[in-house]
Short mmCIF file of C-alpha atoms in Angstrom, two decimals:
data_model
loop_
_atom_site.label_atom_id
_atom_site.label_comp_id
_atom_site.label_asym_id
_atom_site.label_seq_id
_atom_site.Cartn_x
_atom_site.Cartn_y
_atom_site.Cartn_z
CA MET A 186 -149.55 -49.99 -15.23
CA ASP A 187 -151.91 -52.58 -16.71
CA PHE A 188 -149.86 -52.44 -19.93
CA LEU A 189 -146.52 -52.72 -18.11
CA GLU A 190 -147.63 -55.49 -15.74
CA GLY A 191 -149.62 -57.39 -18.36
CA ASN A 192 -146.65 -57.58 -20.71
CA GLY A 193 -144.14 -58.44 -18.00
CA LEU A 194 -142.09 -55.30 -18.61
CA LEU A 195 -141.34 -54.53 -14.95
CA ASN A 196 -138.60 -56.54 -13.25
CA ASP A 197 -139.60 -58.75 -10.31
CA SER A 198 -137.01 -56.98 -8.18
CA GLN A 199 -139.22 -53.85 -7.93
CA HIS A 200 -141.74 -53.83 -5.05
CA GLY A 201 -142.54 -50.12 -4.91
CA PHE A 202 -145.77 -48.60 -6.27
CA ARG A 203 -147.00 -51.89 -7.74
CA ARG A 204 -150.32 -53.58 -7.08
CA GLY A 205 -150.10 -56.19 -4.33
CA ARG A 206 -146.45 -55.44 -3.58
CA SER A 207 -145.21 -53.49 -0.60
CA CYS A 208 -142.40 -52.96 1.89
CA LEU A 209 -143.49 -56.25 3.47
CA THR A 210 -143.16 -58.31 0.28
CA ASN A 211 -139.75 -56.70 -0.32
CA LEU A 212 -138.53 -57.57 3.18
CA LEU A 213 -139.98 -61.09 3.12
CA ALA A 214 -138.29 -61.92 -0.18
CA PHE A 215 -135.03 -60.35 1.04
CA PHE A 216 -134.94 -62.18 4.38
CA ASN A 217 -135.92 -65.42 2.66
CA THR A 218 -132.86 -65.22 0.41
CA VAL A 219 -130.48 -64.18 3.18
CA THR A 220 -131.62 -66.69 5.83
CA LYS A 221 -131.53 -69.53 3.30
CA GLY A 222 -127.91 -68.76 2.41
CA VAL A 223 -126.83 -68.44 6.03
CA ASP A 224 -128.62 -71.67 7.00
CA GLU A 225 -126.63 -73.46 4.31
CA GLY A 226 -123.46 -72.39 6.11
CA LYS A 227 -122.47 -69.71 3.63
CA GLY A 228 -121.55 -66.07 3.98
CA VAL A 229 -124.00 -63.59 2.48
CA ASP A 230 -123.07 -60.03 1.53
CA VAL A 231 -125.73 -57.32 1.28
CA VAL A 232 -124.88 -54.01 -0.38
CA TYR A 233 -127.29 -51.14 0.29
CA LEU A 234 -127.36 -48.52 -2.46
CA ASP A 235 -128.68 -44.99 -2.11
CA LEU A 236 -129.49 -42.94 -5.21
CA CYS A 237 -128.71 -39.28 -4.65
CA LYS A 238 -131.84 -37.08 -4.85
CA ALA A 239 -133.35 -39.85 -6.91
CA PHE A 240 -136.80 -38.43 -7.65
CA ASP A 241 -135.34 -35.03 -8.56
CA MET A 242 -132.63 -36.27 -10.92
CA VAL A 243 -134.63 -38.11 -13.60
CA PRO A 244 -133.94 -36.34 -16.95
CA HIS A 245 -137.22 -35.75 -18.78
CA GLY A 246 -135.89 -36.44 -22.28
CA ARG A 247 -134.34 -39.76 -21.32
CA LEU A 248 -137.47 -40.74 -19.37
CA VAL A 249 -139.64 -40.20 -22.45
CA ALA A 250 -137.15 -42.13 -24.59
CA LYS A 251 -137.13 -45.02 -22.13
CA MET A 252 -140.96 -45.13 -22.07
CA ARG A 253 -140.97 -45.23 -25.85
CA GLY A 254 -138.55 -48.14 -25.66
CA TYR A 255 -141.01 -50.04 -23.45
CA GLY A 256 -143.74 -49.58 -26.04
CA VAL A 257 -145.61 -46.62 -24.56
CA GLY A 258 -146.55 -44.35 -27.45
CA GLY A 259 -149.28 -42.41 -29.18
CA SER A 260 -151.36 -39.90 -27.28
CA VAL A 261 -150.40 -41.37 -23.89
CA LEU A 262 -146.68 -40.69 -24.42
CA GLY A 263 -147.47 -37.30 -25.97
CA TRP A 264 -149.60 -36.29 -23.00
CA ILE A 265 -146.92 -37.32 -20.49
CA ALA A 266 -144.20 -35.50 -22.47
CA GLU A 267 -146.30 -32.32 -22.52
CA TRP A 268 -147.02 -32.70 -18.82
CA LEU A 269 -143.28 -32.72 -18.11
CA ARG A 270 -142.33 -29.96 -20.57
CA ASP A 271 -141.75 -26.32 -19.53
CA ARG A 272 -142.26 -26.90 -15.81
CA LYS A 273 -141.04 -24.05 -13.58
CA GLN A 274 -140.52 -23.57 -9.86
CA ARG A 275 -139.58 -20.84 -7.41
CA VAL A 276 -139.06 -20.43 -3.69
CA VAL A 277 -141.24 -18.22 -1.47
CA LEU A 278 -139.93 -17.40 2.01
CA ASN A 279 -141.56 -14.85 4.32
CA GLY A 280 -143.11 -13.12 1.33
CA ALA A 281 -139.85 -12.90 -0.63
CA LYS A 282 -139.92 -14.70 -3.98
CA SER A 283 -137.08 -16.05 -6.04
CA LYS A 284 -137.02 -15.92 -9.83
CA TRP A 285 -138.75 -18.67 -11.74
CA SER A 286 -136.38 -21.47 -12.72
CA GLY A 287 -136.95 -24.13 -15.37
CA VAL A 288 -137.34 -27.74 -14.23
CA THR A 289 -135.65 -30.09 -16.70
CA SER A 290 -135.37 -33.17 -14.50
CA GLY A 291 -137.26 -35.02 -11.80
CA VAL A 292 -140.68 -36.64 -11.63
CA PRO A 293 -143.38 -34.34 -10.18
CA GLN A 294 -143.65 -35.33 -6.54
CA GLY A 295 -147.06 -35.40 -4.92
CA SER A 296 -148.58 -36.66 -8.16
CA VAL A 297 -150.10 -40.08 -8.83
CA LEU A 298 -148.07 -40.52 -12.02
CA GLY A 299 -144.69 -39.41 -10.61
CA PRO A 300 -143.81 -42.63 -8.72
CA ILE A 301 -144.84 -44.77 -11.70
CA LEU A 302 -142.57 -42.79 -13.99
CA PHE A 303 -139.69 -43.25 -11.54
CA VAL A 304 -140.27 -47.01 -11.39
CA ILE A 305 -140.10 -47.11 -15.19
CA TYR A 306 -136.87 -45.11 -15.20
CA VAL A 307 -134.98 -47.32 -12.73
CA ASN A 308 -136.50 -50.57 -14.00
CA ASP A 309 -133.39 -51.72 -15.87
CA LEU A 310 -130.89 -50.83 -13.13
CA ASP A 311 -130.35 -54.50 -12.26
CA GLU A 312 -131.01 -56.01 -15.69
CA LYS A 313 -127.40 -57.18 -16.26
CA MET A 314 -126.62 -58.07 -12.64
CA GLY A 315 -126.17 -61.65 -11.50
CA GLY A 316 -126.97 -61.17 -7.81
CA ASN A 317 -130.38 -61.02 -6.16
CA VAL A 318 -131.66 -57.44 -6.27
CA PHE A 319 -134.51 -56.06 -4.18
CA LYS A 320 -135.88 -52.59 -4.92
CA TYR A 321 -138.51 -50.39 -3.37
CA ALA A 322 -138.58 -47.29 -5.60
CA ASP A 323 -135.07 -45.83 -5.09
CA ASP A 324 -134.10 -48.12 -2.17
CA THR A 325 -131.95 -50.88 -3.67
CA LYS A 326 -130.01 -53.76 -2.14
CA ILE A 327 -127.88 -56.39 -3.85
CA VAL A 328 -127.57 -59.80 -2.17
CA ARG A 329 -125.02 -62.47 -3.01
CA VAL A 330 -123.77 -65.65 -1.40
CA VAL A 331 -120.01 -65.03 -1.13
CA ALA A 332 -117.94 -68.14 -0.42
CA GLY A 333 -114.66 -66.95 -1.90
CA TRP A 334 -112.77 -64.50 -4.07
CA GLU A 335 -114.68 -65.44 -7.21
CA ASP A 336 -118.01 -64.63 -5.58
CA SER A 337 -116.66 -61.32 -4.28
CA ARG A 338 -115.54 -60.43 -7.81
CA ASP A 339 -119.06 -61.15 -9.03
CA MET A 340 -120.45 -58.78 -6.39
CA GLN A 341 -117.93 -56.13 -7.42
CA ARG A 342 -118.99 -56.64 -11.04
CA ASP A 343 -122.63 -55.98 -10.03
CA LEU A 344 -121.56 -52.75 -8.34
CA ASP A 345 -119.62 -51.70 -11.44
CA ILE A 346 -122.76 -52.36 -13.50
CA ALA A 347 -124.78 -50.18 -11.11
CA GLU A 348 -122.24 -47.37 -11.33
CA GLY A 349 -122.18 -47.63 -15.14
CA TRP A 350 -125.99 -47.50 -15.26
CA ALA A 351 -126.04 -44.39 -13.06
CA HIS A 352 -123.48 -42.67 -15.30
CA ASN A 353 -125.30 -43.56 -18.52
CA TRP A 354 -128.69 -42.41 -17.24
CA LYS A 355 -127.49 -39.23 -15.49
CA MET A 356 -128.15 -40.48 -11.97
CA GLY A 357 -125.72 -40.80 -9.07
CA PHE A 358 -125.17 -42.73 -5.86
CA ASN A 359 -124.67 -41.08 -2.49
CA LYS A 360 -121.66 -43.22 -1.60
CA ASN A 361 -121.57 -41.98 2.00
CA LYS A 362 -124.98 -43.57 2.54
CA CYS A 363 -124.16 -46.84 0.78
CA GLY A 364 -122.86 -49.70 2.91
CA VAL A 365 -122.07 -53.42 3.09
CA LEU A 366 -123.64 -55.79 5.61
CA HIS A 367 -121.69 -59.06 6.02
CA VAL A 368 -124.03 -61.80 7.24
CA GLY A 369 -123.20 -65.32 8.39
CA TYR A 370 -120.61 -66.72 10.79
CA LYS A 371 -118.48 -67.95 7.86
CA ASN A 372 -118.46 -64.56 6.13
CA LEU A 373 -115.04 -63.53 4.82
CA ASP A 374 -115.79 -59.78 5.09
CA PHE A 375 -114.66 -58.75 1.62
CA ASN A 376 -114.47 -55.04 0.82
CA TYR A 377 -116.17 -53.44 -2.19
CA GLN A 378 -115.89 -50.23 -4.19
CA LEU A 379 -118.50 -48.11 -5.89
CA GLY A 380 -117.15 -45.68 -8.45
CA GLY A 381 -113.67 -45.80 -6.89
CA THR A 382 -114.93 -45.22 -3.33
CA TRP A 383 -114.58 -47.99 -0.74
CA LEU A 384 -117.95 -48.77 0.84
CA GLU A 385 -118.30 -48.82 4.62
CA ASN A 386 -118.84 -52.13 6.39
CA ILE A 387 -121.84 -51.75 8.69
CA GLU A 388 -123.16 -53.75 11.64
CA ALA A 389 -126.83 -52.91 11.09
CA GLU A 390 -129.03 -51.04 8.61
CA LYS A 391 -132.53 -49.60 8.85
CA ASP A 392 -134.06 -51.17 5.77
CA LEU A 393 -137.53 -49.85 4.84
CA GLY A 394 -138.12 -49.05 8.50
CA VAL A 395 -136.86 -52.40 9.85
CA ILE A 396 -133.47 -52.79 11.54
CA VAL A 397 -131.43 -55.55 9.87
CA SER A 398 -128.42 -56.55 11.97
CA ARG A 399 -125.45 -58.69 11.05
CA ASP A 400 -126.61 -61.59 13.23
CA LEU A 401 -130.15 -61.41 11.73
CA LYS A 402 -131.65 -61.49 15.22
CA GLY A 403 -134.67 -59.26 15.71
CA HIS A 404 -133.85 -57.94 19.18
CA LYS A 405 -132.76 -54.49 18.00
CA GLN A 406 -135.90 -54.14 15.90
CA CYS A 407 -138.05 -55.25 18.86
CA LEU A 408 -136.38 -52.67 21.09
CA ASP A 409 -136.86 -49.94 18.50
CA ALA A 410 -140.55 -50.82 18.00
CA ARG A 411 -141.10 -51.03 21.76
CA ASN A 412 -139.45 -47.67 22.41
CA ARG A 413 -141.35 -45.83 19.68
CA ALA A 414 -144.64 -47.36 20.81
CA ASN A 415 -143.96 -46.49 24.45
CA ARG A 416 -143.24 -42.87 23.51
CA MET A 417 -146.57 -42.64 21.71
CA LEU A 418 -148.32 -44.33 24.62
CA GLY A 419 -146.76 -41.77 26.97
CA ILE A 420 -148.13 -38.92 24.86
CA ILE A 421 -151.61 -40.45 25.10
CA ARG A 422 -151.31 -40.99 28.85
CA ARG A 423 -150.22 -37.40 29.51
CA ASN A 424 -152.64 -35.64 27.21
CA VAL A 425 -155.90 -37.61 27.40
CA GLU A 426 -157.94 -36.82 30.49
CA TYR A 427 -160.94 -39.11 30.08
CA LYS A 428 -159.44 -42.57 29.72
CA ASN A 429 -162.50 -44.68 29.00
CA LYS A 430 -162.44 -47.90 26.96
CA ARG A 431 -163.61 -46.37 23.69
CA VAL A 432 -161.14 -43.49 23.66
CA ILE A 433 -158.07 -45.49 24.72
CA ARG A 434 -158.86 -48.33 22.35
CA GLN A 435 -159.23 -46.02 19.36
CA LEU A 436 -156.01 -44.15 20.15
CA TYR A 437 -154.08 -47.35 20.81
CA VAL A 438 -155.26 -49.06 17.61
CA ALA A 439 -154.59 -45.97 15.50
CA TYR A 440 -151.26 -44.73 16.90
CA VAL A 441 -149.54 -47.38 19.05
CA ARG A 442 -150.24 -50.87 17.73
CA PRO A 443 -149.13 -50.11 14.15
CA LEU A 444 -145.66 -49.30 15.52
CA LEU A 445 -145.50 -52.79 17.02
CA GLU A 446 -146.76 -54.54 13.90
CA TYR A 447 -145.13 -52.73 10.99
CA SER A 448 -143.93 -55.45 8.54
CA VAL A 449 -143.77 -57.78 11.55
CA GLN A 450 -144.14 -60.89 9.37
CA ALA A 451 -140.54 -60.24 8.25
CA TRP A 452 -139.03 -59.89 11.73
CA ALA A 453 -141.49 -61.56 14.13
CA PRO A 454 -139.84 -62.29 17.50
CA HIS A 455 -139.35 -65.87 18.65
CA TYR A 456 -137.31 -65.42 21.82
CA SER A 457 -139.48 -65.16 24.93
CA LYS A 458 -137.80 -61.95 26.06
CA ASP A 459 -138.68 -60.23 22.78
CA VAL A 460 -142.25 -61.55 22.79
CA ARG A 461 -142.69 -60.17 26.33
CA LEU A 462 -141.05 -56.90 25.29
CA LEU A 463 -143.70 -56.18 22.67
CA GLU A 464 -146.65 -57.61 24.59
CA GLY A 465 -145.67 -55.40 27.54
CA VAL A 466 -146.64 -52.29 25.58
CA GLN A 467 -150.16 -53.57 25.06
CA ARG A 468 -150.36 -54.62 28.71
CA ARG A 469 -149.54 -51.04 29.72
CA ALA A 470 -152.04 -49.65 27.24
CA THR A 471 -154.90 -51.71 28.67
CA ARG A 472 -154.01 -50.56 32.20
CA LEU A 473 -154.60 -46.93 31.18
CA VAL A 474 -158.36 -47.48 31.06
CA THR A 475 -160.13 -46.28 34.18
CA GLY A 476 -161.37 -49.23 36.21
CA LEU A 477 -159.47 -51.98 34.36
CA GLY A 478 -156.08 -51.72 36.04
CA LYS A 479 -156.69 -54.50 38.58
CA LEU A 480 -158.05 -57.07 36.10
CA GLU A 481 -155.96 -59.86 34.58
CA TYR A 482 -154.45 -59.15 31.17
CA GLY A 483 -156.79 -61.54 29.33
CA GLU A 484 -159.83 -59.97 31.00
CA ARG A 485 -158.64 -56.48 30.04
CA LEU A 486 -158.29 -57.59 26.42
CA ARG A 487 -161.83 -58.99 26.38
CA GLU A 488 -163.19 -55.80 27.93
CA MET A 489 -161.53 -53.72 25.21
CA ASN A 490 -162.27 -56.17 22.37
CA LEU A 491 -158.56 -56.68 21.66
CA PHE A 492 -156.39 -59.74 21.05
CA SER A 493 -152.86 -60.51 22.14
CA LEU A 494 -150.09 -59.42 19.78
CA GLU A 495 -148.98 -63.05 19.55
CA ARG A 496 -152.36 -64.06 18.11
CA ARG A 497 -152.32 -61.10 15.73
CA ARG A 498 -148.86 -62.09 14.43
CA LEU A 499 -150.05 -65.65 13.79
CA ARG A 500 -153.16 -64.29 12.08
CA GLY A 501 -151.04 -61.98 9.93
CA ASP A 502 -148.75 -64.85 8.91
CA LEU A 503 -151.70 -67.00 7.84
CA ILE A 504 -153.31 -64.16 5.90
CA GLU A 505 -150.04 -63.59 4.04
CA VAL A 506 -149.89 -67.28 3.07
CA PHE A 507 -153.47 -67.11 1.81
CA LYS A 508 -152.62 -64.03 -0.27
CA LEU A 509 -149.69 -65.89 -1.81
CA PHE A 510 -151.92 -68.81 -2.76
CA GLU A 511 -154.46 -66.43 -4.28
CA GLY A 512 -151.81 -64.47 -6.21
CA LYS A 513 -152.61 -61.22 -4.40
CA THR A 514 -149.03 -60.18 -3.58
CA GLY A 515 -147.41 -60.16 -7.00
CA VAL A 516 -144.84 -62.65 -5.67
CA ASP A 517 -144.93 -66.33 -6.65
CA ILE A 518 -145.67 -68.65 -3.73
CA GLY A 519 -142.78 -70.86 -4.87
CA VAL A 520 -140.36 -68.19 -3.66
CA PHE A 521 -141.23 -69.11 -0.06
CA PHE A 522 -142.80 -72.58 -0.02
CA GLU A 523 -142.80 -76.02 -1.58
CA LEU A 524 -146.26 -77.58 -1.91
CA GLU A 525 -146.83 -81.06 -0.48
CA GLY A 526 -148.94 -82.21 -3.43
CA ASP A 527 -148.59 -85.97 -2.87
CA GLY A 528 -151.87 -86.66 -1.09
CA ARG A 529 -150.26 -88.16 2.01
CA LEU A 530 -151.61 -85.54 4.41
CA ARG A 531 -155.26 -85.47 5.37
CA GLY A 532 -157.24 -82.24 5.17
CA HIS A 533 -157.09 -79.53 2.54
CA ASP A 534 -155.17 -79.73 -0.74
CA ARG A 535 -153.00 -76.66 -0.06
CA LYS A 536 -150.54 -78.36 2.27
CA LEU A 537 -147.03 -76.94 2.55
CA LYS A 538 -143.91 -79.07 2.79
CA LYS A 539 -141.91 -78.87 6.01
CA LEU A 540 -138.24 -78.36 5.13
CA GLY A 541 -135.34 -79.00 7.47
CA CYS A 542 -133.10 -76.18 8.64
CA LYS A 543 -130.11 -75.85 10.95
CA LEU A 544 -130.22 -72.34 12.41
CA ASP A 545 -132.87 -70.44 14.36
CA VAL A 546 -132.76 -67.49 11.95
CA ARG A 547 -134.13 -69.84 9.28
CA LYS A 548 -136.24 -72.07 11.52
CA TYR A 549 -138.27 -69.14 12.86
CA PHE A 550 -138.48 -67.19 9.61
CA PHE A 551 -141.89 -66.80 7.95
CA SER A 552 -141.44 -69.53 5.32
CA ASN A 553 -140.71 -72.17 8.00
CA ARG A 554 -142.48 -71.08 11.18
CA ILE A 555 -145.94 -70.90 9.58
CA VAL A 556 -145.99 -74.30 7.83
CA ASP A 557 -147.41 -76.36 10.71
CA SER A 558 -150.04 -73.75 11.63
CA TRP A 559 -151.16 -73.46 8.01
CA ASN A 560 -151.37 -77.22 7.48
CA LYS A 561 -153.56 -77.59 10.59
CA LEU A 562 -156.21 -75.20 9.29
CA PRO A 563 -159.56 -76.78 8.33
CA GLY A 564 -160.33 -77.02 4.63
CA GLU A 565 -163.28 -74.63 4.89
CA VAL A 566 -160.92 -71.92 6.18
CA VAL A 567 -158.13 -72.46 3.65
CA CYS A 568 -160.51 -72.62 0.69
CA SER A 569 -162.39 -69.40 1.46
CA GLY A 570 -163.36 -67.57 -1.70
CA SER A 571 -161.93 -64.18 -0.74
CA ILE A 572 -159.52 -62.49 1.64
CA GLY A 573 -162.45 -61.12 3.65
CA GLY A 574 -164.04 -64.57 3.89
CA PHE A 575 -160.70 -66.10 4.92
CA LYS A 576 -160.25 -63.53 7.70
CA ARG A 577 -163.74 -64.19 9.10
CA ALA A 578 -163.30 -67.97 8.98
CA LEU A 579 -159.81 -67.71 10.49
CA ASP A 580 -161.03 -65.55 13.38
CA GLU A 581 -163.74 -68.08 14.17
CA TYR A 582 -161.17 -70.89 14.10
CA LEU A 583 -158.74 -69.05 16.40
CA ASP A 584 -161.61 -68.30 18.80
CA ARG A 585 -162.42 -72.03 18.94
CA GLN A 586 -158.76 -72.73 19.71
CA GLY A 587 -159.03 -70.51 22.76
CA MET A 588 -156.41 -67.97 21.64
CA TYR A 589 -156.98 -64.53 23.13
#
């Protein structure tokens, strides 16, 4: 990976199994592109592609050849080739065993090396495409601003390139699971084909665990997160007898709160009803503790050493900006922000420029909503030497601001 990353051999579109990159960086970059196009009054088409049995279909011979093409050779390539050669598998069910069968394709799942080999194999999928492509391992989406027939032809050309790549490299798309999301009130709703099959137009898609709807509003995702968190909270309430502060806090932090905060920087709610929807789960969680039910919400949080979800979302946004400045995400900060850099603003020298926008979906997206909060931070917070130091300084600052 050091060789591949150091020589710039992996395309920026890939966010899976790479240092500093994640589902969150994928979703942030994706939403940034889509909301920018929509805010400019244009239609944006998103095509979701699904590779059929992707990890099992990689041909070993072609994988080794592709690695050799990227400059991997010598004993490293020889070791990997031997590791893949003459693999066998069989099925055991209730003591009955099938015959051994040779495995001539697929990266070994459950291994450390398997995902890296897959990333190498699909690296050039989007090399000849003109649209914006976002990948997380085998999850791929193509994004294009489509203002007319010419743009729709360009999108169709990208899909033809994808189908040609799959044919050449012995992979295939599950066309029943591929779909087109038309975004923007001026969208012309063009139809697209993949390998001769018309793709379904969809109203919403669960993308890396986050529901993306045609209107780009986060209400459906908030409802889904709330419902899953409430189900987990119900399991805790029914099955835990001694509901003291320590037990409930540990269970809530481990099993409930992550459901409310998964990749939340990409879909953070801004409507009051959605903010209350999520905060209501934590309110109910703090009421489970014996003896705290009659206290005010803020007092219950202090008793349990917790903070409001609203504060945690702000904190998460600011930490993500700091990571971008420090180059810890693998994504260039220029993708999301323009730097002020003219010395007009007092304070630290990492000021962000406030850009105008027309629609709420852009106004309240990460790259716009966090600018004012970031610019207000004291210089000693922004210029912390490490992520850990930034978090400590930020917590002290938020405490001084009276945020609970």
